[in-house]
XYZ file of C-alpha atoms in Angstrom:
768
model
C -0.156 -0.156 -0.234
C 1.187 3.236 -1.054
C 1.767 5.846 1.465
C 0.165 8.813 1.651
C 2.377 12.312 0.515
C 2.191 15.241 3.220
C -0.064 18.566 1.530
C -2.139 16.188 -1.340
C -5.037 15.341 0.761
C -7.101 17.332 3.745
C -7.019 20.617 4.473
C -3.714 21.038 3.018
C -4.664 20.399 -0.089
C -7.992 22.271 0.087
C -6.577 25.734 1.737
C -3.924 28.044 0.961
C -2.565 30.931 2.374
C -2.887 34.621 1.147
C 0.879 34.637 0.264
C 1.030 31.849 -1.782
C -2.033 32.788 -3.878
C -0.315 36.324 -4.498
C 2.992 33.972 -5.728
C 0.406 32.402 -7.723
C -1.402 35.097 -9.047
C 1.597 37.117 -9.404
C -0.129 40.418 -7.466
C 0.390 42.928 -5.272
C -1.457 42.690 -1.802
C -3.622 45.912 -2.939
C -4.637 44.761 -6.494
C -5.665 41.059 -4.499
C -7.876 42.703 -1.990
C -9.516 44.810 -4.688
C -9.796 41.737 -6.962
C -11.497 39.664 -4.039
C -13.858 42.365 -2.722
C -15.010 42.857 -6.571
C -15.541 39.062 -7.100
C -17.196 38.246 -3.367
C -13.974 36.083 -2.111
C -13.978 36.009 1.428
C -11.155 34.376 3.725
C -12.115 31.009 4.935
C -11.233 29.201 8.475
C -10.059 25.441 8.058
C -10.287 23.597 11.136
C -7.025 22.755 11.317
C -4.517 25.442 10.106
C -1.611 23.711 8.746
C 0.655 26.386 7.440
C -0.030 28.088 11.056
C -2.536 30.023 13.083
C -1.501 33.248 12.372
C -2.300 33.755 8.711
C -5.144 34.047 6.356
C -6.402 31.246 4.529
C -8.319 31.073 1.019
C -9.876 28.206 -0.569
C -8.142 26.504 -3.524
C -11.159 26.692 -5.595
C -11.406 30.756 -5.037
C -7.817 30.679 -5.864
C -8.386 29.164 -9.345
C -11.709 31.216 -9.617
C -9.599 34.275 -9.364
C -7.167 33.351 -11.966
C -9.163 32.753 -14.918
C -10.884 36.590 -14.218
C -10.488 38.925 -17.317
C -9.789 41.973 -14.855
C -6.921 39.822 -13.750
C -5.335 40.810 -16.919
C -6.717 43.859 -17.231
C -5.182 45.119 -13.908
C -1.757 43.803 -15.195
C -2.160 46.308 -18.457
C -3.091 48.965 -16.331
C -0.005 48.605 -14.402
C 1.963 48.753 -17.264
C 0.395 51.291 -18.597
C 0.789 53.493 -15.166
C 4.247 52.762 -15.422
C 4.796 54.191 -18.776
C 3.258 57.452 -17.943
C 5.541 57.762 -15.228
C 8.683 57.329 -17.379
C 7.418 59.738 -19.446
C 6.334 62.387 -16.786
C 10.128 61.621 -15.818
C 11.416 62.576 -19.181
C 8.977 65.445 -19.355
C 7.211 64.376 -22.405
C 3.773 65.608 -21.988
C 2.308 64.897 -25.215
C 2.929 60.967 -24.513
C 1.924 61.342 -21.466
C -1.278 62.400 -22.634
C -1.705 60.177 -25.374
C -0.964 57.028 -23.031
C -3.983 58.834 -20.215
C -6.424 58.827 -23.320
C -5.377 55.301 -24.419
C -5.864 54.064 -20.651
C -8.347 50.760 -20.835
C -11.521 51.044 -18.893
C -12.698 48.463 -16.234
C -16.244 47.470 -16.402
C -17.359 45.884 -13.744
C -21.355 44.678 -15.903
C -20.148 40.934 -15.913
C -19.416 40.890 -12.262
C -23.190 41.850 -11.274
C -24.351 39.383 -13.706
C -22.297 36.912 -12.324
C -22.860 37.614 -8.661
C -26.323 38.135 -8.893
C -27.937 35.707 -11.618
C -31.276 36.954 -11.006
C -33.069 40.599 -9.981
C -34.361 39.201 -6.885
C -30.843 38.273 -6.094
C -29.609 41.775 -6.524
C -32.658 43.132 -4.271
C -31.946 40.728 -1.568
C -28.496 41.749 -1.207
C -29.398 45.632 -1.386
C -28.609 46.651 2.041
C -25.238 46.798 2.376
C -24.807 48.587 -1.143
C -27.689 51.792 -0.290
C -26.224 52.132 3.086
C -22.345 52.769 1.476
C -24.029 55.291 -1.142
C -25.864 57.310 1.473
C -22.657 57.506 3.565
C -20.667 58.577 0.480
C -23.218 60.660 -0.851
C -22.592 63.220 2.469
C -18.525 62.639 2.973
C -16.867 65.646 1.469
C -14.032 65.125 -0.846
C -11.139 65.070 0.394
C -7.354 64.636 -1.228
C -6.095 63.465 1.711
C -8.165 60.155 1.984
C -8.018 60.057 -1.907
C -12.425 60.380 -2.137
C -12.622 62.427 -5.258
C -16.003 64.365 -6.022
C -16.495 62.745 -9.293
C -17.529 59.640 -6.883
C -19.142 61.622 -4.267
C -21.670 63.126 -6.805
C -22.395 59.671 -8.348
C -23.366 58.457 -5.170
C -25.400 60.943 -4.401
C -27.869 60.915 -7.766
C -27.965 57.296 -7.332
C -29.210 57.510 -3.804
C -31.669 60.390 -4.844
C -32.693 57.846 -8.047
C -33.327 55.002 -5.044
C -35.392 57.404 -3.303
C -37.178 59.043 -6.130
C -38.414 55.133 -6.839
C -39.677 54.473 -3.412
C -41.326 57.593 -3.141
C -43.025 57.163 -6.347
C -44.488 53.737 -5.959
C -45.348 54.212 -2.029
C -42.818 51.358 -1.097
C -41.506 53.156 2.178
C -42.689 50.962 5.135
C -40.722 51.917 8.480
C -38.911 54.717 9.606
C -36.286 54.974 12.725
C -34.591 57.624 14.112
C -31.492 56.483 15.966
C -27.979 57.834 17.087
C -26.093 56.389 13.659
C -28.601 57.800 11.512
C -32.178 57.262 10.338
C -33.164 53.479 9.068
C -35.528 53.229 6.644
C -37.506 49.744 5.119
C -38.774 49.582 2.099
C -40.461 46.667 0.138
C -39.760 46.387 -3.604
C -40.925 43.726 -5.771
C -41.615 41.788 -2.714
C -38.812 42.110 -0.719
C -37.731 43.903 1.856
C -34.751 46.416 1.813
C -33.162 48.089 5.049
C -30.676 51.008 4.449
C -29.136 53.656 7.093
C -28.823 57.297 6.240
C -26.298 59.339 8.483
C -27.828 62.620 10.086
C -27.225 65.801 7.930
C -24.431 67.267 10.230
C -20.568 67.872 9.479
C -18.665 64.539 8.903
C -15.469 63.897 11.243
C -13.134 61.943 8.482
C -11.676 59.123 10.786
C -7.927 58.175 10.593
C -8.302 54.438 11.243
C -10.449 53.789 8.465
C -9.065 52.740 4.985
C -11.153 54.729 2.616
C -9.333 52.439 -0.530
C -11.266 49.472 0.510
C -14.388 51.291 1.470
C -13.877 52.840 -2.383
C -13.298 49.559 -3.826
C -17.316 48.203 -2.498
C -18.374 51.661 -4.044
C -17.441 51.227 -7.240
C -18.800 47.712 -7.457
C -22.152 49.272 -5.455
C -22.486 51.719 -8.055
C -22.498 49.284 -10.720
C -24.887 47.072 -8.952
C -27.436 50.467 -8.123
C -27.050 51.665 -11.888
C -28.310 47.796 -12.920
C -31.231 48.024 -9.881
C -32.384 51.507 -11.016
C -32.480 50.598 -14.579
C -34.419 47.958 -13.755
C -37.154 49.294 -11.691
C -37.405 52.516 -13.668
C -37.936 50.207 -16.751
C -40.827 48.442 -15.153
C -42.580 51.900 -14.257
C -41.936 52.385 -18.282
C -39.781 56.250 -17.494
C -36.494 57.060 -19.041
C -33.476 56.640 -17.129
C -31.582 58.283 -15.651
C -33.914 61.194 -14.984
C -33.031 64.428 -15.939
C -32.750 67.114 -12.873
C -34.414 70.495 -13.158
C -31.119 72.991 -12.814
C -33.020 75.691 -10.544
C -33.821 73.072 -8.054
C -30.887 71.251 -7.972
C -29.187 74.393 -7.156
C -31.271 75.068 -4.614
C -30.413 72.374 -2.714
C -33.971 70.267 -3.845
C -32.478 67.157 -5.480
C -35.287 64.425 -4.486
C -37.773 67.133 -5.228
C -36.762 67.951 -8.619
C -35.777 64.007 -9.094
C -39.483 63.515 -8.658
C -40.724 66.409 -10.707
C -39.093 65.468 -13.813
C -40.415 61.867 -12.926
C -44.308 63.156 -12.660
C -43.477 65.107 -15.962
C -42.093 61.873 -17.623
C -45.224 59.880 -16.685
C -47.664 62.199 -17.486
C -46.012 62.449 -21.112
C -45.785 58.991 -21.375
C -49.601 58.697 -20.731
C -50.437 61.410 -23.203
C -48.628 59.136 -25.797
C -50.561 56.371 -25.222
C -53.717 58.535 -25.135
C -52.573 59.895 -28.607
C -52.148 56.465 -30.053
C -55.416 55.586 -28.932
C -56.985 58.333 -30.387
C -55.212 57.789 -33.876
C -56.195 54.085 -33.612
C -59.699 55.225 -33.305
C -59.461 57.838 -36.432
C -58.397 55.211 -38.542
C -60.592 52.019 -38.032
C -63.590 55.024 -38.586
C -62.198 56.259 -41.851
C -61.698 51.993 -42.805
C -65.397 51.274 -41.583
C -66.575 54.046 -43.916
C -64.769 53.539 -46.817
C -62.048 55.595 -47.365
C -59.257 54.881 -48.979
C -55.281 53.659 -47.494
C -54.114 57.127 -48.406
C -57.342 59.189 -46.793
C -57.090 56.980 -43.781
C -53.189 58.354 -43.003
C -54.105 61.583 -44.075
C -56.625 61.448 -41.383
C -54.564 60.016 -38.823
C -51.685 62.812 -39.830
C -54.132 65.525 -39.549
C -56.691 64.997 -37.077
C -55.793 67.654 -34.766
C -53.429 65.808 -32.944
C -50.400 68.209 -33.378
C -49.568 69.419 -30.085
C -46.498 71.376 -29.328
C -45.749 68.951 -26.262
C -45.843 65.610 -28.007
C -42.553 63.517 -27.768
C -40.586 62.919 -31.073
C -42.747 59.661 -31.735
C -45.757 61.865 -32.586
C -43.390 64.002 -34.451
C -42.396 61.402 -36.621
C -45.576 59.796 -37.244
C -47.359 63.429 -37.887
C -44.454 63.707 -40.545
C -45.193 60.465 -42.208
C -48.811 61.221 -42.225
C -47.952 64.287 -43.776
C -45.738 63.000 -46.333
C -48.350 60.607 -47.550
C -51.338 63.307 -47.623
C -48.578 65.004 -50.212
C -48.238 61.688 -52.365
C -51.554 61.540 -52.267
C -52.275 65.453 -53.691
C -49.469 64.721 -56.193
C -51.392 62.006 -57.765
C -53.469 62.979 -60.562
C -57.348 63.798 -59.933
C -59.652 60.212 -59.785
C -63.166 60.667 -58.887
C -62.767 58.118 -55.741
C -59.495 60.254 -54.158
C -61.876 63.262 -54.647
C -64.921 61.695 -52.645
C -62.318 60.632 -49.676
C -60.936 64.284 -49.747
C -64.513 65.412 -49.426
C -65.156 62.865 -46.760
C -62.230 63.869 -44.811
C -64.010 67.037 -42.982
C -67.086 64.427 -42.203
C -64.631 61.389 -41.060
C -63.031 63.945 -38.713
C -66.266 65.114 -36.991
C -67.336 61.545 -36.958
C -64.201 60.965 -34.903
C -64.569 63.564 -32.638
C -67.999 62.477 -32.026
C -67.166 59.056 -31.416
C -64.374 60.447 -28.601
C -67.215 62.489 -26.925
C -69.365 59.692 -26.742
C -67.256 57.466 -25.120
C -66.418 60.296 -22.326
C -69.682 60.843 -21.812
C -70.615 57.363 -21.308
C -67.434 57.194 -19.314
C -68.973 60.084 -17.244
C -72.192 58.839 -16.730
C -70.866 55.731 -15.491
C -68.749 57.122 -13.261
C -71.793 59.074 -12.001
C -74.015 56.255 -11.765
C -71.145 54.413 -9.533
C -71.136 57.840 -7.074
C -75.170 57.772 -6.822
C -75.020 53.987 -5.807
C -72.777 54.423 -2.863
C -74.531 57.548 -1.806
C -71.475 59.536 -2.747
C -69.006 58.463 -0.362
C -67.703 55.276 -1.693
C -66.659 56.263 -5.332
C -64.139 54.098 -7.047
C -60.480 55.396 -5.893
C -59.362 54.725 -9.520
C -62.140 57.674 -10.531
C -61.102 60.074 -7.753
C -57.153 59.655 -9.035
C -58.107 60.303 -12.375
C -60.576 63.194 -10.911
C -57.398 64.611 -8.720
C -54.894 63.994 -11.284
C -57.077 66.302 -14.206
C -56.928 68.717 -11.465
C -53.309 68.659 -10.644
C -52.370 68.622 -14.502
C -54.297 72.004 -14.898
C -52.187 73.548 -12.430
C -49.337 72.143 -14.021
C -48.305 69.181 -11.282
C -48.637 65.718 -12.532
C -48.885 62.623 -10.259
C -49.250 59.367 -10.486
C -52.091 57.335 -10.368
C -52.842 54.336 -8.060
C -52.888 51.144 -9.417
C -55.387 48.191 -9.196
C -52.294 46.050 -8.531
C -51.453 47.810 -5.589
C -51.991 45.606 -1.974
C -53.578 46.651 1.237
C -50.183 47.903 2.579
C -49.570 50.086 -0.069
C -52.911 51.652 -0.305
C -52.706 52.763 3.201
C -49.122 54.123 2.304
C -50.363 55.857 -0.407
C -53.180 57.135 1.604
C -52.046 58.024 5.009
C -51.043 62.055 4.359
C -53.524 62.323 1.087
C -54.759 65.966 1.189
C -52.100 67.301 3.673
C -49.989 70.303 3.100
C -46.368 70.307 5.244
C -44.556 73.572 5.367
C -40.939 72.713 6.954
C -39.103 75.454 8.717
C -35.300 76.092 8.371
C -34.174 74.268 11.166
C -35.499 70.844 10.327
C -34.156 68.197 8.060
C -35.425 68.623 4.959
C -34.420 65.818 3.046
C -35.806 63.129 5.031
C -39.004 64.937 5.918
C -39.578 65.524 2.501
C -38.938 61.525 1.501
C -40.971 60.469 4.180
C -44.084 62.850 3.319
C -44.067 62.327 -0.506
C -43.869 58.473 0.060
C -47.049 58.425 2.533
C -48.653 60.609 -0.139
C -48.599 63.924 0.875
C -47.123 67.132 -0.159
C -44.365 69.569 1.462
C -43.004 73.048 0.565
C -39.975 74.995 2.678
C -38.266 78.303 3.107
C -36.327 79.300 -0.045
C -35.901 79.292 -3.887
C -37.603 76.642 -5.626
C -40.281 75.792 -2.921
C -43.789 75.053 -4.267
C -45.783 77.029 -1.945
C -44.700 80.392 0.054
C -45.182 80.083 4.158
C -48.140 81.672 3.900
C -50.350 80.082 1.819
C -54.068 79.082 2.964
C -53.838 75.463 1.793
C -50.644 74.126 4.263
C -52.332 71.878 7.062
C -49.119 71.521 9.226
C -46.031 73.305 9.524
C -43.243 70.890 10.858
C -40.911 73.207 13.295
C -38.549 72.267 16.049
C -38.069 75.238 17.839
C -39.264 76.012 21.758
C -41.270 78.951 20.977
C -43.060 80.199 17.838
C -44.079 83.100 17.605
C -45.952 84.227 14.651
C -48.704 81.313 14.319
C -51.671 80.794 11.672
C -54.693 79.404 13.085
C -55.821 77.486 9.884
C -52.592 75.297 10.475
C -51.576 73.016 13.091
C -47.913 72.871 14.368
C -45.978 70.152 15.013
C -42.231 68.371 15.491
C -40.725 66.489 13.166
C -41.316 63.220 15.184
C -44.977 63.143 14.486
C -44.389 62.493 10.769
C -42.057 59.618 11.744
C -44.109 58.150 14.277
C -47.392 58.629 11.955
C -45.918 56.725 9.328
C -44.825 53.743 11.460
C -48.119 53.875 13.315
C -50.193 53.993 9.872
C -52.576 56.448 11.602
C -52.384 60.096 12.117
C -51.615 60.588 15.537
C -52.929 63.222 17.984
C -50.710 65.998 17.997
C -51.428 67.859 21.159
C -48.368 65.706 22.795
C -45.712 66.823 19.812
C -46.629 70.582 19.914
C -43.488 72.641 19.642
C -42.251 73.524 23.231
C -43.003 70.189 24.891
C -41.058 66.638 25.299
C -42.741 64.536 22.779
C -43.673 61.346 23.308
C -41.133 58.246 23.055
C -39.812 57.411 19.785
C -40.617 53.887 19.613
C -38.591 51.193 16.692
C -40.878 49.806 14.374
C -38.045 46.632 13.958
C -39.280 45.578 17.439
C -42.172 42.758 18.062
C -43.342 43.779 21.501
C -44.857 40.486 21.682
C -41.611 38.511 21.158
C -40.114 40.624 23.600
C -42.808 40.185 25.966
C -42.966 43.815 27.054
C -45.323 46.300 25.806
C -44.513 50.365 26.214
C -47.095 52.247 27.617
C -47.030 54.374 24.133
C -47.335 51.326 22.214
C -50.710 50.339 24.165
C -52.230 53.777 23.371
C -51.358 53.485 19.503
C -52.524 50.236 19.352
C -55.744 51.145 20.915
C -56.181 54.228 18.228
C -55.737 51.833 15.281
C -57.700 49.272 16.831
C -60.839 52.401 17.216
C -59.691 53.669 13.309
C -60.219 50.100 12.305
C -63.596 49.862 14.227
C -64.735 53.163 12.670
C -63.746 52.682 9.285
C -65.416 48.826 9.137
C -68.518 51.004 10.282
C -68.466 53.209 7.696
C -68.091 50.279 4.968
C -70.065 48.940 6.450
C -73.016 51.274 6.586
C -71.784 51.888 2.633
C -72.271 48.347 1.719
C -75.563 48.151 3.624
C -77.355 51.361 1.945
C -75.921 49.737 -1.602
C -77.589 46.781 -0.828
C -80.772 47.371 0.761
C -81.113 50.831 -0.695
C -83.003 52.246 2.155
C -79.943 51.671 4.242
C -81.332 48.161 5.943
C -78.603 46.399 7.715
C -76.068 43.961 6.700
C -77.132 41.365 9.411
C -80.863 41.161 7.577
C -79.405 38.967 4.654
C -77.682 36.321 7.318
C -81.434 34.658 8.013
C -82.545 34.725 4.672
C -84.905 32.263 3.451
C -84.461 29.001 1.380
C -86.172 28.972 -2.490
C -87.387 25.192 -2.650
C -88.795 24.038 -5.649
C -91.937 21.814 -5.269
C -92.932 18.967 -7.207
C -95.799 21.005 -8.704
C -93.166 23.266 -10.784
C -94.344 25.811 -7.870
C -91.730 28.126 -5.506
C -92.034 27.731 -2.016
C -90.378 29.808 0.054
C -89.379 28.650 3.857
C -87.599 30.156 6.626
C -84.363 28.482 7.740
C -84.098 29.846 11.196
C -85.066 26.873 13.065
C -82.362 24.595 11.008
C -79.597 27.659 11.693
C -80.531 27.420 15.339
C -80.210 23.641 15.690
C -76.659 23.329 14.001
C -75.660 26.043 16.105
C -76.872 24.480 19.003
C -75.384 21.163 18.295
C -71.871 23.110 17.270
C -72.345 24.541 21.285
C -72.388 20.655 22.894
C -70.306 19.571 20.415
C -67.438 22.638 21.305
C -68.361 21.480 25.072
C -67.895 18.295 24.829
C -64.476 18.529 23.496
C -63.459 20.746 26.302
C -64.657 18.561 28.576
C -62.345 15.533 27.029
C -59.656 18.111 27.395
C -60.036 19.016 30.898
C -60.254 15.472 31.818
C -57.177 14.470 30.025
C -55.156 17.085 31.346
C -56.336 16.419 35.136
C -55.391 12.422 34.394
C -51.869 13.964 33.094
C -51.103 16.114 36.361
C -52.314 12.838 38.213
C -49.638 10.872 36.460
C -46.839 13.433 36.619
C -47.640 13.832 40.227
C -47.188 9.786 40.915
C -50.841 8.802 41.817
C -51.683 5.177 40.106
C -54.101 4.633 37.357
C -56.096 2.240 39.886
C -55.796 4.848 42.732
C -57.374 7.575 40.576
C -60.456 5.382 39.819
C -61.200 4.845 43.514
C -61.000 8.083 44.152
C -63.521 9.075 41.004
C -65.530 6.814 42.415
C -65.321 7.893 45.795
C -65.654 11.554 44.806
C -68.846 10.641 42.847
C -70.397 8.628 46.008
C -69.741 11.828 48.291
C -71.361 14.397 45.992
C -74.184 11.907 45.550
C -74.585 11.844 49.780
C -73.806 15.459 50.163
C -76.470 16.006 47.476
C -78.966 14.214 49.252
C -77.705 15.695 52.775
C -77.928 19.202 51.564
C -81.669 18.680 50.343
C -82.262 16.934 53.940
C -80.926 20.461 55.335
C -83.051 22.191 53.213
C -85.989 21.028 53.936
C -85.615 21.011 57.922
C -84.542 24.462 57.379
C -87.965 25.545 55.073
C -90.176 23.401 57.995
C -87.835 24.738 60.872
C -89.569 28.117 62.859
C -85.596 30.012 62.629
C -82.779 29.805 60.528
C -79.069 30.834 60.199
C -78.415 34.736 60.385
C -76.951 36.663 57.689
C -73.541 36.915 59.589
C -73.291 33.180 59.748
C -73.768 32.196 56.184
C -71.365 35.161 55.221
C -68.904 33.360 57.504
C -69.770 30.027 56.086
C -69.221 31.552 52.137
C -65.948 33.137 52.992
C -64.831 29.585 54.942
C -65.578 27.896 51.651
C -63.951 30.619 49.397
C -60.794 29.664 51.720
C -61.005 25.776 51.310
C -61.533 26.483 47.594
C -58.482 28.691 47.418
C -56.484 26.530 49.007
C -57.057 23.531 46.820
C -56.855 25.312 43.981
C -52.985 26.683 45.410
C -52.569 22.930 46.210
C -53.184 21.690 42.667
C -51.123 24.793 40.835
C -48.124 23.709 43.059
C -48.787 19.598 42.287
C -49.170 20.572 38.699
C -45.927 22.642 38.651
C -43.964 19.990 40.153
C -45.354 17.951 37.816
C -44.564 20.333 34.841
C -40.929 20.814 36.114
C -40.329 17.312 37.000
C -41.638 16.239 33.093
C -39.123 18.902 31.738
C -36.569 16.871 33.808
C -37.101 13.817 32.324
C -37.412 14.756 28.974
C -34.096 16.735 29.370
C -32.464 13.765 30.513
C -33.268 11.472 27.625
C -31.780 14.282 25.313
C -28.902 14.222 23.366
C -25.705 16.120 24.578
C -25.953 18.413 21.748
C -29.676 19.038 21.747
C -29.250 19.336 25.603
C -26.559 22.314 25.042
C -29.111 23.827 22.619
C -32.448 23.329 25.225
C -29.820 25.221 28.169
C -28.583 28.388 26.089
C -32.344 28.849 24.804
C -33.465 28.661 28.581
C -30.435 31.055 29.315
C -32.086 32.949 26.342
C -35.475 33.117 27.997
C -34.103 33.648 31.649
C -32.290 36.813 30.106
C -35.067 38.393 28.268
C -37.594 37.814 31.477
C -34.909 39.415 33.269
C -34.875 42.451 30.972
C -38.480 42.687 30.831
C -38.328 42.738 35.013
C -36.065 45.330 34.815
C -38.238 47.280 32.459
C -41.486 47.113 34.703
C -39.650 48.080 37.306
C -37.810 51.106 36.148
C -41.327 52.045 34.610
C -43.204 51.817 38.178
C -40.028 54.116 39.320
C -40.285 56.484 36.748
C -43.852 56.591 37.997
C -43.500 56.692 41.275
C -41.051 59.434 40.595
C -43.614 61.598 38.451
C -46.052 61.184 41.498
C -43.725 62.334 43.712
C -42.417 65.342 41.652
C -46.653 66.614 41.403
C -47.097 66.016 45.745
C -44.175 68.367 46.281
C -45.061 70.645 43.500
C -48.901 70.444 45.268
C -47.242 71.125 48.829
C -45.003 73.547 47.727
C -47.697 75.511 46.479
C -49.658 75.067 49.664
C -47.122 76.034 51.879
C -46.826 78.998 49.384
C -50.100 80.198 49.673
C -50.552 79.391 53.169
C -47.185 81.727 54.367
C -49.048 84.471 51.927
C -52.108 83.927 54.039
C -50.085 84.906 57.019
C -48.141 87.701 55.810
C -51.550 89.479 54.495
C -52.836 89.101 57.930
C -49.851 90.437 59.669
C -49.778 92.831 57.108
C -53.499 94.098 58.168
C -52.527 93.907 61.813
C -50.151 96.137 61.456
C -51.918 98.783 59.939
C -55.036 98.479 62.331
C -52.563 98.999 65.142
C -51.183 102.054 63.266
C -54.611 103.336 62.784
C -55.114 103.095 66.447
C -51.981 104.939 67.186
C -52.959 107.857 65.396
């Protein structure tokens, strides 16, 4: 048998050190680190480190994977080209330096994105770190000391704004939480939850212990990834990518509003193009049905009055083709059919216009019928959006319409701030508030250039301030702190604005990422918000129920009458017999209740038998106890009957005090018996757990103990929170008592002083 050679099998053959990888790939450490970051290759931790415990190990397959990467050869070319540039600079050959810099090979990471993320969903699932890194560099200053170029900062800013604009337009924002690190956001995009962190808009202090070269390498890959993702998302909305910014708004630092405005204008233009195409198709179809030649139909399409200046390039091209067709038709020699077609053109135009007007009138009639059927309250939301969209377009604003495919949560987020207009003060952070308000269906303005509305606008409903006092107040609007907007977004309802008034300490800002049921602790304000949500849900359900009752009953009949609907049976003679089904329903309900009671009794008996078994009572003894208990119950009932008869026959009875004492004694005995049974059940339960733990394997026992330790730690944390709550409540009560006592003492001292002054005046008068 041949002896196995050392280093040919096992961990020695599966893993290699970083120095060995550098020698094999012929790379420097910086280039190797950059290549690993771009390819997504990480160091490994083998069970047995054959080359030393203080070395970095990589899998051999990963190194083989890197050896066939096209970027490896490209990095070698870049290194050789830069070496030539350095030599040319040393020789002062400026023309050669410029030529070599122009001929530098360009690095493209598109193939890496396709390689690491085969599907679009995979890219969305790995988007958290990318968004956090982009928003971080969007707030960093361009610093030559740390080699952060301004171009990279501007690109990160652009990509982050494009992502926020998409989330705002689709109303995909779900959670917002303000922490010391920054603002946490969570959005639901294509069914995937994406969470990212945005730093506060403050002066960033550049740390010296951070290697920004590594972070810039990550940023380079994330920029390419976000470009792919944003293009895909915008393409699904039929919007042009990248969106164009308004230079005036961009100069005024209103970047997000500028992106949203351009997106709205692009959506409105796309919708207008689709409507014009539909009208042209209808005009062409009507011309064909009336017997006009193809040339005449083309002339109708080109000259039917669809030459608006704001049309896109497609409309201009189609209009040009139609004009050419009309010119060719006019150059042909006059023929009688063409003369007839030319004479029919005005008629065709009138008919096309009449058909469009008829379709619009039928649509309006249908909308009015729906509104009448719903009593003016339950009008279709899509029709409302269309009417509101028409009004906004009249004012020069194009907003997105609500889609039928949106889920319920998206509809709730879309309607939260609908109809509300916010004015943001100078002291509040504009960008996060603008992002949240627009994502939840509201409108916002601010003070400065490019603002949609001034501060004195009467349509403003809320003014967001962060000052201890607000001198000039307008009575027609509410003044709130910025936290009110974030709390309303997390609660999905409009919370009362009184606790968030300027100058007051707002309620605690609760994290929406914490599940209070799993934690076992529900804060007071979370319970208050839950009650408000339940009340709002009940009110909406009552409103919806009344609306549906008015629709179905005609006269406002309640929907509960539909539960006792009569059954229609066909008799043998062919007549229709109507009979009430109330008796059958009641019988079924009674049978169901009896069945539920029987199942509950069986479960109770089973639990009692299980408790006896755990406590060590044998089955035969339990049968004897049950039998004796039944006989004792029967005997006790007979004795009670005899006592009652004797009491009725006797002249006197027990007094009320004696009866109360007997009842208290019986209740005390019942409490004692219940405590004994609970203790026995607890002991039996602990014994069962101990027995089950003994039967576990060592690994499962360790996992079980760790789980119990985690539960105990969580319970201790919950107990500590309850203790702190009680202490805070006691401290607040003591402070109120001290204030009240101080006020009373002050009033007493004031009264005493007044009496002494009065007495002094009287003595002075008597002396005079």
